[in-house]
PDB file of C-alpha atoms and ligand atoms in Angstrom:
ATOM      1  CA  MET A   1      85.110  -3.092-195.432  1.00 86.00           C
ATOM      2  CA  ALA A   2      86.820  -0.648-197.914  1.00 95.00           C
ATOM      3  CA  VAL A   3      87.309   0.466-201.364  1.00 97.00           C
ATOM      4  CA  HIS A   4      90.897  -1.700-202.229  1.00 97.00           C
ATOM      5  CA  ARG A   5      92.233  -1.119-205.579  1.00 97.00           C
ATOM      6  CA  ILE A   6      92.135   0.176-208.950  1.00 98.00           C
ATOM      7  CA  VAL A   7      90.319  -1.334-211.081  1.00 98.00           C
ATOM      8  CA  SER A   8      90.756   1.294-214.417  1.00 98.00           C
ATOM      9  CA  LEU A   9      91.361   5.143-215.837  1.00 98.00           C
ATOM     10  CA  VAL A  10      89.531   5.807-219.447  1.00 98.00           C
ATOM     11  CA  ARG A  11      91.097   9.190-221.309  1.00 98.00           C
ATOM     12  CA  GLU A  12      90.793  10.633-224.091  1.00 98.00           C
ATOM     13  CA  VAL A  13      93.740  11.697-226.094  1.00 98.00           C
ATOM     14  CA  PRO A  14      94.965  13.057-229.544  1.00 97.00           C
ATOM     15  CA  ASP A  15      96.382  11.473-231.161  1.00 98.00           C
ATOM     16  CA  LEU A  16      95.288   7.487-230.823  1.00 98.00           C
ATOM     17  CA  LEU A  17      97.265   5.598-232.665  1.00 98.00           C
ATOM     18  CA  LEU A  18     100.975   7.157-231.479  1.00 98.00           C
ATOM     19  CA  ALA A  19      99.184   6.612-228.083  1.00 98.00           C
ATOM     20  CA  ARG A  20      98.457   2.715-228.536  1.00 98.00           C
ATOM     21  CA  SER A  21     101.670   2.077-230.299  1.00 98.00           C
ATOM     22  CA  PHE A  22     103.043   3.712-226.919  1.00 98.00           C
ATOM     23  CA  PHE A  23     101.474   1.621-224.126  1.00 98.00           C
ATOM     24  CA  VAL A  24     102.000  -1.207-226.514  1.00 98.00           C
ATOM     25  CA  GLU A  25     105.565  -1.180-226.166  1.00 97.00           C
ATOM     26  CA  PHE A  26     105.335  -0.530-222.888  1.00 98.00           C
ATOM     27  CA  GLY A  27     104.253  -3.972-222.213  1.00 98.00           C
ATOM     28  CA  LEU A  28     101.095  -4.115-221.772  1.00 98.00           C
ATOM     29  CA  GLU A  29      98.462  -6.195-223.407  1.00 98.00           C
ATOM     30  CA  GLU A  30      96.273  -4.465-225.922  1.00 98.00           C
ATOM     31  CA  THR A  31      93.199  -7.038-226.282  1.00 98.00           C
ATOM     32  CA  ALA A  32      90.482  -4.642-228.545  1.00 98.00           C
ATOM     33  CA  PRO A  33      91.843  -1.637-229.546  1.00 98.00           C
ATOM     34  CA  GLY A  34      92.602   0.745-227.289  1.00 98.00           C
ATOM     35  CA  ARG A  35      92.052  -1.380-223.998  1.00 98.00           C
ATOM     36  CA  PHE A  36      94.950  -2.308-221.866  1.00 98.00           C
ATOM     37  CA  SER A  37      95.709  -5.389-220.096  1.00 98.00           C
ATOM     38  CA  THR A  38      97.832  -5.979-217.397  1.00 98.00           C
ATOM     39  CA  VAL A  39      98.956  -9.762-215.935  1.00 96.00           C
ATOM     40  CA  LEU A  40      96.620  -9.222-212.839  1.00 96.00           C
ATOM     41  CA  GLY A  41      94.400  -6.026-212.951  1.00 97.00           C
ATOM     42  CA  GLY A  42      93.000  -7.311-216.352  1.00 97.00           C
ATOM     43  CA  GLU A  43      91.110  -4.096-218.279  1.00 98.00           C
ATOM     44  CA  GLN A  44      93.155  -1.198-216.664  1.00 98.00           C
ATOM     45  CA  LEU A  45      93.005   1.713-220.133  1.00 98.00           C
ATOM     46  CA  ILE A  46      91.168   2.061-222.120  1.00 98.00           C
ATOM     47  CA  LEU A  47      92.346   5.321-224.592  1.00 98.00           C
ATOM     48  CA  ARG A  48      89.868   6.687-226.426  1.00 98.00           C
ATOM     49  CA  SER A  49      90.558   9.730-229.313  1.00 98.00           C
ATOM     50  CA  GLY A  50      89.660  13.178-227.843  1.00 98.00           C
ATOM     51  CA  ALA A  51      90.684  16.679-228.967  1.00 97.00           C
ATOM     52  CA  ALA A  52      93.015  17.398-226.352  1.00 96.00           C
ATOM     53  CA  PRO A  53      93.770  15.092-223.324  1.00 97.00           C
ATOM     54  CA  ARG A  54      91.628  14.200-220.721  1.00 97.00           C
ATOM     55  CA  VAL A  55      90.949  11.800-218.460  1.00 98.00           C
ATOM     56  CA  VAL A  56      87.201  10.484-218.222  1.00 98.00           C
ATOM     57  CA  GLU A  57      86.347   7.980-215.854  1.00 98.00           C
ATOM     58  CA  LEU A  58      88.670   6.641-212.722  1.00 98.00           C
ATOM     59  CA  SER A  59      87.369   3.335-212.157  1.00 98.00           C
ATOM     60  CA  LEU A  60      87.989   2.084-207.879  1.00 98.00           C
ATOM     61  CA  ALA A  61      86.625  -1.052-206.572  1.00 98.00           C
ATOM     62  CA  ALA A  62      85.231  -1.795-203.340  1.00 98.00           C
ATOM     63  CA  ASP A  63      84.608  -4.947-201.113  1.00 97.00           C
ATOM     64  CA  ASP A  64      80.761  -5.083-201.069  1.00 97.00           C
ATOM     65  CA  GLU A  65      77.284  -3.153-201.336  1.00 97.00           C
ATOM     66  CA  ALA A  66      77.825  -1.461-197.709  1.00 97.00           C
ATOM     67  CA  ASP A  67      80.949   0.057-198.877  1.00 98.00           C
ATOM     68  CA  LEU A  68      79.179   1.836-201.269  1.00 98.00           C
ATOM     69  CA  GLU A  69      76.283   2.808-199.499  1.00 97.00           C
ATOM     70  CA  SER A  70      79.064   4.544-196.996  1.00 97.00           C
ATOM     71  CA  ILE A  71      80.871   6.549-199.742  1.00 98.00           C
ATOM     72  CA  ARG A  72      77.124   7.542-200.826  1.00 98.00           C
ATOM     73  CA  ALA A  73      76.118   8.871-197.465  1.00 98.00           C
ATOM     74  CA  ARG A  74      79.812  10.467-196.865  1.00 98.00           C
ATOM     75  CA  LEU A  75      80.008  12.300-200.187  1.00 98.00           C
ATOM     76  CA  ALA A  76      76.064  13.792-199.429  1.00 98.00           C
ATOM     77  CA  GLU A  77      77.643  14.904-196.030  1.00 98.00           C
ATOM     78  CA  LEU A  78      80.230  16.380-198.242  1.00 98.00           C
ATOM     79  CA  GLY A  79      77.138  18.063-200.410  1.00 98.00           C
ATOM     80  CA  ILE A  80      77.856  15.586-203.119  1.00 98.00           C
ATOM     81  CA  THR A  81      76.155  13.405-205.227  1.00 98.00           C
ATOM     82  CA  ALA A  82      76.782  10.148-205.608  1.00 98.00           C
ATOM     83  CA  SER A  83      74.008   7.859-207.422  1.00 96.00           C
ATOM     84  CA  LEU A  84      73.671   4.064-207.729  1.00 96.00           C
ATOM     85  CA  VAL A  85      73.568   2.721-211.263  1.00 95.00           C
ATOM     86  CA  ASN A  86      73.625  -0.978-211.804  1.00 94.00           C
ATOM     87  CA  GLY A  87      74.621  -2.003-209.064  1.00 94.00           C
ATOM     88  CA  GLU A  88      77.380   0.804-209.297  1.00 97.00           C
ATOM     89  CA  LEU A  89      78.213   3.830-207.390  1.00 98.00           C
ATOM     90  CA  GLN A  90      78.658   6.956-209.936  1.00 98.00           C
ATOM     91  CA  VAL A  91      79.470  10.196-209.248  1.00 98.00           C
ATOM     92  CA  LEU A  92      81.497  13.599-210.897  1.00 98.00           C
ATOM     93  CA  GLU A  93      84.455  14.396-208.788  1.00 98.00           C
ATOM     94  CA  PRO A  94      83.431  18.503-208.472  1.00 97.00           C
ATOM     95  CA  ALA A  95      87.120  19.353-208.325  1.00 97.00           C
ATOM     96  CA  THR A  96      88.127  17.570-211.678  1.00 97.00           C
ATOM     97  CA  SER A  97      84.748  16.442-213.879  1.00 97.00           C
ATOM     98  CA  ILE A  98      86.451  13.434-213.498  1.00 98.00           C
ATOM     99  CA  LEU A  99      83.890  10.076-213.164  1.00 98.00           C
ATOM    100  CA  ILE A 100      84.122   7.893-210.053  1.00 98.00           C
ATOM    101  CA  ARG A 101      82.921   4.808-210.782  1.00 98.00           C
ATOM    102  CA  VAL A 102      83.094   2.103-207.666  1.00 98.00           C
ATOM    103  CA  SER A 103      81.807  -1.010-208.598  1.00 98.00           C
ATOM    104  CA  ILE A 104      82.203  -4.277-206.375  1.00 98.00           C
ATOM    105  CA  GLY A 105      85.094  -6.332-207.118  1.00 97.00           C
ATOM    106  CA  GLU A 106      87.656  -9.120-205.729  1.00 95.00           C
ATOM    107  CA  ARG A 107      90.724  -8.373-204.212  1.00 95.00           C
ATOM    108  CA  LEU A 108      93.447  -8.838-205.760  1.00 93.00           C
ATOM    109  CA  ALA A 109      95.943 -11.223-204.553  1.00 88.00           C
ATOM    110  CA  ARG A 110      99.484 -10.308-203.180  1.00 85.00           C
ATOM    111  CA  ASP A 111     102.295  -9.098-205.668  1.00 86.00           C
ATOM    112  CA  PRO A 112     104.312 -12.548-206.523  1.00 82.00           C
ATOM    113  CA  GLY A 113     107.695 -11.688-206.087  1.00 73.00           C
ATOM    114  CA  ALA A 114     111.188 -11.130-207.885  1.00 70.00           C
ATOM    115  CA  SER A 115     111.792 -14.903-208.842  1.00 65.00           C
ATOM    116  CA  ALA A 116     114.772 -16.129-207.475  1.00 65.00           C
ATOM    117  CA  PRO A 117     117.350 -17.357-209.443  1.00 65.00           C
ATOM    118  CA  THR A 118     117.565 -20.877-210.745  1.00 66.00           C
ATOM    119  CA  SER A 119     120.693 -21.200-212.179  1.00 69.00           C
ATOM    120  CA  ILE A 120     123.976 -19.305-212.833  1.00 70.00           C
ATOM    121  CA  ASP A 121     123.465 -19.567-216.754  1.00 74.00           C
ATOM    122  CA  ARG A 122     124.158 -15.684-217.211  1.00 73.00           C
ATOM    123  CA  ASN A 123     121.830 -15.683-220.215  1.00 74.00           C
ATOM    124  CA  ASP A 124     118.761 -15.697-218.074  1.00 72.00           C
ATOM    125  CA  LEU A 125     119.859 -11.821-216.810  1.00 75.00           C
ATOM    126  CA  VAL A 126     119.939 -11.031-220.947  1.00 77.00           C
ATOM    127  CA  ARG A 127     115.899 -10.564-221.275  1.00 75.00           C
ATOM    128  CA  ARG A 128     114.129 -11.303-224.833  1.00 73.00           C
ATOM    129  CA  GLU A 129     110.558 -10.506-224.106  1.00 81.00           C
ATOM    130  CA  PRO A 130     108.970  -7.231-223.964  1.00 85.00           C
ATOM    131  CA  VAL A 131     108.322  -6.226-219.793  1.00 94.00           C
ATOM    132  CA  LYS A 132     104.433  -7.107-218.440  1.00 96.00           C
ATOM    133  CA  PRO A 133     103.117  -4.456-215.566  1.00 97.00           C
ATOM    134  CA  LEU A 134     101.725  -6.523-213.044  1.00 97.00           C
ATOM    135  CA  ARG A 135      98.808  -4.078-212.635  1.00 97.00           C
ATOM    136  CA  LEU A 136      98.193  -0.098-212.726  1.00 98.00           C
ATOM    137  CA  GLY A 137      99.588   0.709-208.809  1.00 97.00           C
ATOM    138  CA  HIS A 138      98.250   4.239-208.771  1.00 98.00           C
ATOM    139  CA  VAL A 139      97.534   7.688-210.901  1.00 98.00           C
ATOM    140  CA  ALA A 140      98.618  11.320-210.754  1.00 98.00           C
ATOM    141  CA  LEU A 141      96.537  13.796-210.816  1.00 98.00           C
ATOM    142  CA  GLY A 142      97.310  17.845-211.529  1.00 97.00           C
ATOM    143  CA  CYS A 143      94.353  19.782-210.121  1.00 96.00           C
ATOM    144  CA  VAL A 144      93.598  23.304-209.492  1.00 97.00           C
ATOM    145  CA  ASP A 145      91.635  22.424-206.105  1.00 97.00           C
ATOM    146  CA  VAL A 146      94.215  19.846-204.521  1.00 97.00           C
ATOM    147  CA  GLU A 147      91.888  20.341-201.282  1.00 97.00           C
ATOM    148  CA  ALA A 148      88.093  19.943-201.930  1.00 98.00           C
ATOM    149  CA  ALA A 149      90.014  16.970-204.259  1.00 98.00           C
ATOM    150  CA  LYS A 150      91.731  15.694-201.071  1.00 98.00           C
ATOM    151  CA  ARG A 151      87.756  15.918-199.260  1.00 98.00           C
ATOM    152  CA  PHE A 152      86.293  14.057-202.124  1.00 98.00           C
ATOM    153  CA  PHE A 153      88.933  11.396-202.116  1.00 98.00           C
ATOM    154  CA  VAL A 154      89.859  10.352-198.127  1.00 98.00           C
ATOM    155  CA  GLU A 155      86.680  11.362-196.203  1.00 98.00           C
ATOM    156  CA  GLY A 156      84.244  10.519-198.949  1.00 98.00           C
ATOM    157  CA  VAL A 157      85.431   7.397-200.619  1.00 98.00           C
ATOM    158  CA  GLY A 158      87.501   6.444-197.269  1.00 97.00           C
ATOM    159  CA  MET A 159      91.214   6.714-198.643  1.00 98.00           C
ATOM    160  CA  ARG A 160      94.397   7.408-196.235  1.00 96.00           C
ATOM    161  CA  ILE A 161      96.863   9.884-196.576  1.00 95.00           C
ATOM    162  CA  SER A 162     100.369   8.149-196.459  1.00 94.00           C
ATOM    163  CA  ASP A 163     102.509  11.444-196.955  1.00 92.00           C
ATOM    164  CA  TYR A 164     102.905  15.110-198.831  1.00 91.00           C
ATOM    165  CA  VAL A 165     105.434  15.010-200.853  1.00 88.00           C
ATOM    166  CA  MET A 166     105.426  18.144-203.807  1.00 84.00           C
ATOM    167  CA  GLY A 167     102.705  19.744-202.465  1.00 86.00           C
ATOM    168  CA  GLY A 168     100.283  16.740-202.937  1.00 93.00           C
ATOM    169  CA  PRO A 169      98.983  14.203-200.883  1.00 96.00           C
ATOM    170  CA  PHE A 170      99.508  11.034-201.788  1.00 96.00           C
ATOM    171  CA  MET A 171      96.774   8.672-200.913  1.00 97.00           C
ATOM    172  CA  ARG A 172      96.244   4.993-200.194  1.00 96.00           C
ATOM    173  CA  PHE A 173      93.388   2.771-200.036  1.00 96.00           C
ATOM    174  CA  ASP A 174      95.461  -0.600-198.196  1.00 93.00           C
ATOM    175  CA  THR A 175      99.378  -1.231-198.127  1.00 92.00           C
ATOM    176  CA  ASP A 176     100.318   0.632-201.488  1.00 95.00           C
ATOM    177  CA  HIS A 177     102.041   3.848-200.212  1.00 95.00           C
ATOM    178  CA  HIS A 178      99.632   6.016-202.829  1.00 96.00           C
ATOM    179  CA  ASN A 179      97.481   4.906-205.321  1.00 98.00           C
ATOM    180  CA  ILE A 180      95.849   8.411-205.556  1.00 98.00           C
ATOM    181  CA  VAL A 181      98.357  11.215-205.662  1.00 98.00           C
ATOM    182  CA  LEU A 182      96.959  14.948-205.853  1.00 98.00           C
ATOM    183  CA  LEU A 183      99.589  17.972-207.120  1.00 96.00           C
ATOM    184  CA  PRO A 184      98.598  21.433-207.361  1.00 95.00           C
ATOM    185  CA  ALA A 185      98.523  22.490-211.461  1.00 96.00           C
ATOM    186  CA  PRO A 186      96.916  25.221-212.677  1.00 95.00           C
ATOM    187  CA  MET A 187      94.196  22.861-214.519  1.00 95.00           C
ATOM    188  CA  THR A 188      93.156  19.479-213.945  1.00 97.00           C
ATOM    189  CA  LEU A 189      95.836  17.186-215.997  1.00 97.00           C
ATOM    190  CA  LEU A 190      96.569  12.904-215.894  1.00 98.00           C
ATOM    191  CA  HIS A 191     100.136  13.227-214.525  1.00 98.00           C
ATOM    192  CA  HIS A 192     101.634   9.981-214.529  1.00 98.00           C
ATOM    193  CA  THR A 193     100.377   6.571-214.676  1.00 98.00           C
ATOM    194  CA  ALA A 194     101.947   4.252-212.597  1.00 98.00           C
ATOM    195  CA  TRP A 195     102.726   0.374-213.477  1.00 98.00           C
ATOM    196  CA  LYS A 196     104.543  -1.883-210.856  1.00 97.00           C
ATOM    197  CA  VAL A 197     106.353  -4.499-211.879  1.00 96.00           C
ATOM    198  CA  ARG A 198     107.952  -7.320-210.599  1.00 93.00           C
ATOM    199  CA  ASP A 199     111.625  -5.775-209.787  1.00 92.00           C
ATOM    200  CA  VAL A 200     114.723  -3.061-210.400  1.00 93.00           C
ATOM    201  CA  ASP A 201     116.041  -5.098-213.138  1.00 92.00           C
ATOM    202  CA  GLU A 202     112.226  -4.735-215.015  1.00 94.00           C
ATOM    203  CA  ILE A 203     112.166  -1.492-214.465  1.00 96.00           C
ATOM    204  CA  GLY A 204     115.797  -1.001-215.800  1.00 96.00           C
ATOM    205  CA  TYR A 205     115.272  -3.023-218.532  1.00 95.00           C
ATOM    206  CA  GLY A 206     111.859  -1.869-219.524  1.00 97.00           C
ATOM    207  CA  GLY A 207     112.533   1.889-219.698  1.00 97.00           C
ATOM    208  CA  ALA A 208     116.561   1.012-221.387  1.00 96.00           C
ATOM    209  CA  ARG A 209     113.967  -0.676-224.355  1.00 96.00           C
ATOM    210  CA  MET A 210     111.295   2.144-224.086  1.00 97.00           C
ATOM    211  CA  ILE A 211     113.969   4.717-224.939  1.00 97.00           C
ATOM    212  CA  GLU A 212     116.114   2.679-227.134  1.00 95.00           C
ATOM    213  CA  ASN A 213     114.674   4.235-230.735  1.00 96.00           C
ATOM    214  CA  HIS A 214     113.079   6.625-228.860  1.00 97.00           C
ATOM    215  CA  PRO A 215     114.899   8.960-226.742  1.00 96.00           C
ATOM    216  CA  GLU A 216     112.492  11.917-226.867  1.00 96.00           C
ATOM    217  CA  ARG A 217     110.657   9.372-224.368  1.00 97.00           C
ATOM    218  CA  HIS A 218     112.883   9.774-221.397  1.00 97.00           C
ATOM    219  CA  ALA A 219     111.763  11.740-218.546  1.00 97.00           C
ATOM    220  CA  TRP A 220     113.374  10.548-215.233  1.00 97.00           C
ATOM    221  CA  GLY A 221     115.164   7.278-213.961  1.00 95.00           C
ATOM    222  CA  LEU A 222     116.518   5.163-212.847  1.00 97.00           C
ATOM    223  CA  GLY A 223     116.217   7.040-209.362  1.00 97.00           C
ATOM    224  CA  ARG A 224     114.248   5.667-206.195  1.00 97.00           C
ATOM    225  CA  HIS A 225     111.540   7.770-204.659  1.00 95.00           C
ATOM    226  CA  ALA A 226     111.644   8.508-201.026  1.00 91.00           C
ATOM    227  CA  ALA A 227     108.736   8.777-199.161  1.00 90.00           C
ATOM    228  CA  SER A 228     107.443   5.446-201.014  1.00 91.00           C
ATOM    229  CA  ALA A 229     109.957   3.660-201.202  1.00 93.00           C
ATOM    230  CA  ASN A 230     109.253   2.632-204.933  1.00 95.00           C
ATOM    231  CA  TYR A 231     112.136   2.871-207.891  1.00 97.00           C
ATOM    232  CA  PHE A 232     111.016   4.308-210.713  1.00 98.00           C
ATOM    233  CA  TRP A 233     111.467   5.184-214.412  1.00 98.00           C
ATOM    234  CA  TYR A 234     109.059   8.208-216.021  1.00 98.00           C
ATOM    235  CA  LEU A 235     109.157   7.791-219.621  1.00 98.00           C
ATOM    236  CA  LYS A 236     107.007  10.640-221.403  1.00 97.00           C
ATOM    237  CA  ASP A 237     103.709   9.090-222.864  1.00 98.00           C
ATOM    238  CA  PRO A 238     102.518  10.812-226.469  1.00 97.00           C
ATOM    239  CA  ALA A 239      99.005  11.877-224.509  1.00 97.00           C
ATOM    240  CA  GLY A 240     100.994  14.376-222.436  1.00 97.00           C
ATOM    241  CA  ALA A 241     101.142  12.663-218.833  1.00 98.00           C
ATOM    242  CA  PHE A 242     103.946  10.914-217.752  1.00 98.00           C
ATOM    243  CA  ALA A 243     104.520   6.597-217.466  1.00 98.00           C
ATOM    244  CA  GLU A 244     106.180   5.052-214.504  1.00 98.00           C
ATOM    245  CA  TYR A 245     107.365   1.795-214.680  1.00 98.00           C
ATOM    246  CA  TYR A 246     107.801   1.078-210.182  1.00 98.00           C
ATOM    247  CA  HIS A 247     108.419  -1.269-208.142  1.00 96.00           C
ATOM    248  CA  SER A 248     108.976  -0.936-204.457  1.00 92.00           C
ATOM    249  CA  GLU A 249     109.420  -4.144-202.081  1.00 86.00           C
ATOM    250  CA  MET A 250     107.928  -2.019-198.984  1.00 85.00           C
ATOM    251  CA  ASP A 251     104.100  -2.673-200.406  1.00 83.00           C
ATOM    252  CA  GLU A 252     104.981  -6.197-199.501  1.00 80.00           C
ATOM    253  CA  LEU A 253     106.525  -5.280-195.743  1.00 84.00           C
ATOM    254  CA  ALA A 254     103.187  -3.254-195.592  1.00 86.00           C
ATOM    255  CA  ASP A 255     101.203  -5.806-192.904  1.00 83.00           C
ATOM    256  CA  GLY A 256      97.978  -3.710-192.450  1.00 82.00           C
ATOM    257  CA  PRO A 257      96.208  -0.445-193.595  1.00 79.00           C
ATOM    258  CA  PHE A 258      98.263   1.500-190.469  1.00 86.00           C
ATOM    259  CA  PHE A 259     101.394   0.985-192.109  1.00 89.00           C
ATOM    260  CA  TRP A 260     102.078   4.475-193.543  1.00 90.00           C
ATOM    261  CA  ASP A 261     100.432   6.270-191.395  1.00 89.00           C
ATOM    262  CA  PRO A 262     103.098   9.763-190.915  1.00 84.00           C
ATOM    263  CA  GLY A 263     103.935  10.616-187.458  1.00 80.00           C
ATOM    264  CA  PRO A 264     102.365  13.955-186.367  1.00 74.00           C
ATOM    265  CA  ASP A 265     105.665  15.369-186.829  1.00 75.00           C
ATOM    266  CA  SER A 266     107.066  13.873-189.907  1.00 76.00           C
ATOM    267  CA  GLU A 267     108.866  15.873-192.285  1.00 77.00           C
ATOM    268  CA  GLU A 268     108.578  16.178-196.246  1.00 79.00           C
ATOM    269  CA  LEU A 269     110.431  13.744-196.971  1.00 83.00           C
ATOM    270  CA  PRO A 270     112.536  15.228-200.446  1.00 87.00           C
ATOM    271  CA  VAL A 271     111.042  13.558-204.213  1.00 90.00           C
ATOM    272  CA  ALA A 272     114.082  11.284-204.477  1.00 93.00           C
ATOM    273  CA  ALA A 273     116.796   9.372-202.170  1.00 93.00           C
ATOM    274  CA  TRP A 274     118.725   8.955-205.265  1.00 95.00           C
ATOM    275  CA  ALA A 275     118.029   9.256-208.768  1.00 95.00           C
ATOM    276  CA  SER A 276     120.464   9.025-211.619  1.00 93.00           C
ATOM    277  CA  PRO A 277     120.673  13.126-213.784  1.00 88.00           C
ATOM    278  CA  ALA A 278     117.438  13.988-215.497  1.00 87.00           C
ATOM    279  CA  LEU A 279     118.068  15.738-218.611  1.00 83.00           C
ATOM    280  CA  GLU A 280     115.473  18.368-217.520  1.00 86.00           C
ATOM    281  CA  ASP A 281     115.961  20.634-215.353  1.00 83.00           C
ATOM    282  CA  ARG A 282     112.157  20.033-214.132  1.00 87.00           C
ATOM    283  CA  PRO A 283     112.154  16.397-215.255  1.00 90.00           C
ATOM    284  CA  LEU A 284     108.468  15.832-214.002  1.00 92.00           C
ATOM    285  CA  VAL A 285     106.189  19.060-215.359  1.00 92.00           C
ATOM    286  CA  PRO A 286     104.109  18.130-217.743  1.00 92.00           C
ATOM    287  CA  GLU A 287     104.873  20.103-220.976  1.00 89.00           C
ATOM    288  CA  ALA A 288     101.112  21.375-220.606  1.00 89.00           C
ATOM    289  CA  MET A 289     101.993  23.531-217.304  1.00 89.00           C
ATOM    290  CA  LYS A 290     105.144  24.723-219.074  1.00 83.00           C
ATOM    291  CA  ALA A 291     103.697  26.819-221.129  1.00 70.00           C
ATOM    292  CA  PRO A 292     101.919  29.610-219.022  1.00 55.00           C
ATOM    293  CA  ILE A 293     105.974  29.059-216.489  1.00 47.00           C
ATOM    294  CA  LEU A 294     107.201  30.221-220.024  1.00 47.00           C
ATOM    295  CA  SER A 295     105.068  32.851-220.806  1.00 44.00           C
ATOM    296  CA  GLU A 296     105.349  34.794-217.616  1.00 45.00           C
ATOM    297  CA  SER A 297     109.016  34.826-217.535  1.00 43.00           C
ATOM    298  CA  ARG A 298     108.724  37.089-220.761  1.00 40.00           C
TER     299      ARG A 298
HETATM  300 FE1  FE2 B 301     104.036   7.464-209.497  1.00 65.39          FE
END
């Protein structure tokens, strides 16, 4: 069969306490210090203390042992050595130096849709509980050699390309539009993590709640991406990346692995079909990428 989902992401962050409190407020459940679970995906984010922000590991799940063997063989053809350790494939992705782990894991059930209103009680609209993200849907990585990293994930891991946006391939495992995004950057960095919620209402509620006492967290949203049809709201996390609440009903409409295949003459779509105005000119450029650009203009 195939690799079908992201299991978890391990990050090092300079201010662990601050990052932990951000993701608790964001709605993840901290099951042990620095370990965070989603409603459907289980433990999906592990934060550790480190001198500088860094992505350490990205864990993926495949259907069976044959998948691990075929990934190992395909990577070998690319000249990349992956080793089987306790039934899990481990390989350092050469362009980003991120440890990619592929284990055998169950597929998640399809995401539950938004619950239809059952009454005309408008109090139902007034939420009092934090939003609880369903799962880690995608991870966007900045990297220097996008082509090399793309080869690893497409030819090695077996991902498919859905679109190119902002010069980067948006790659998927199955019926989500994208699960791993590669963006050209002057250094390896985590651009954003994206957490699926049940509907647009949860994006608006979650985003508004996150910036209520922290306006500095606001990056961009509410808006809707063009290529993936995802609704989004991006927040700045305390370790230099963005955290995105998203939802797309197109995920539910996608009926198979070919759903998102672009036509040969499909044009590159704009980043957003629509969005509320951002406060900054380049709202999705991480701080780490702004410094060299600023010094160039001096
Ligand atoms: Fe995203």
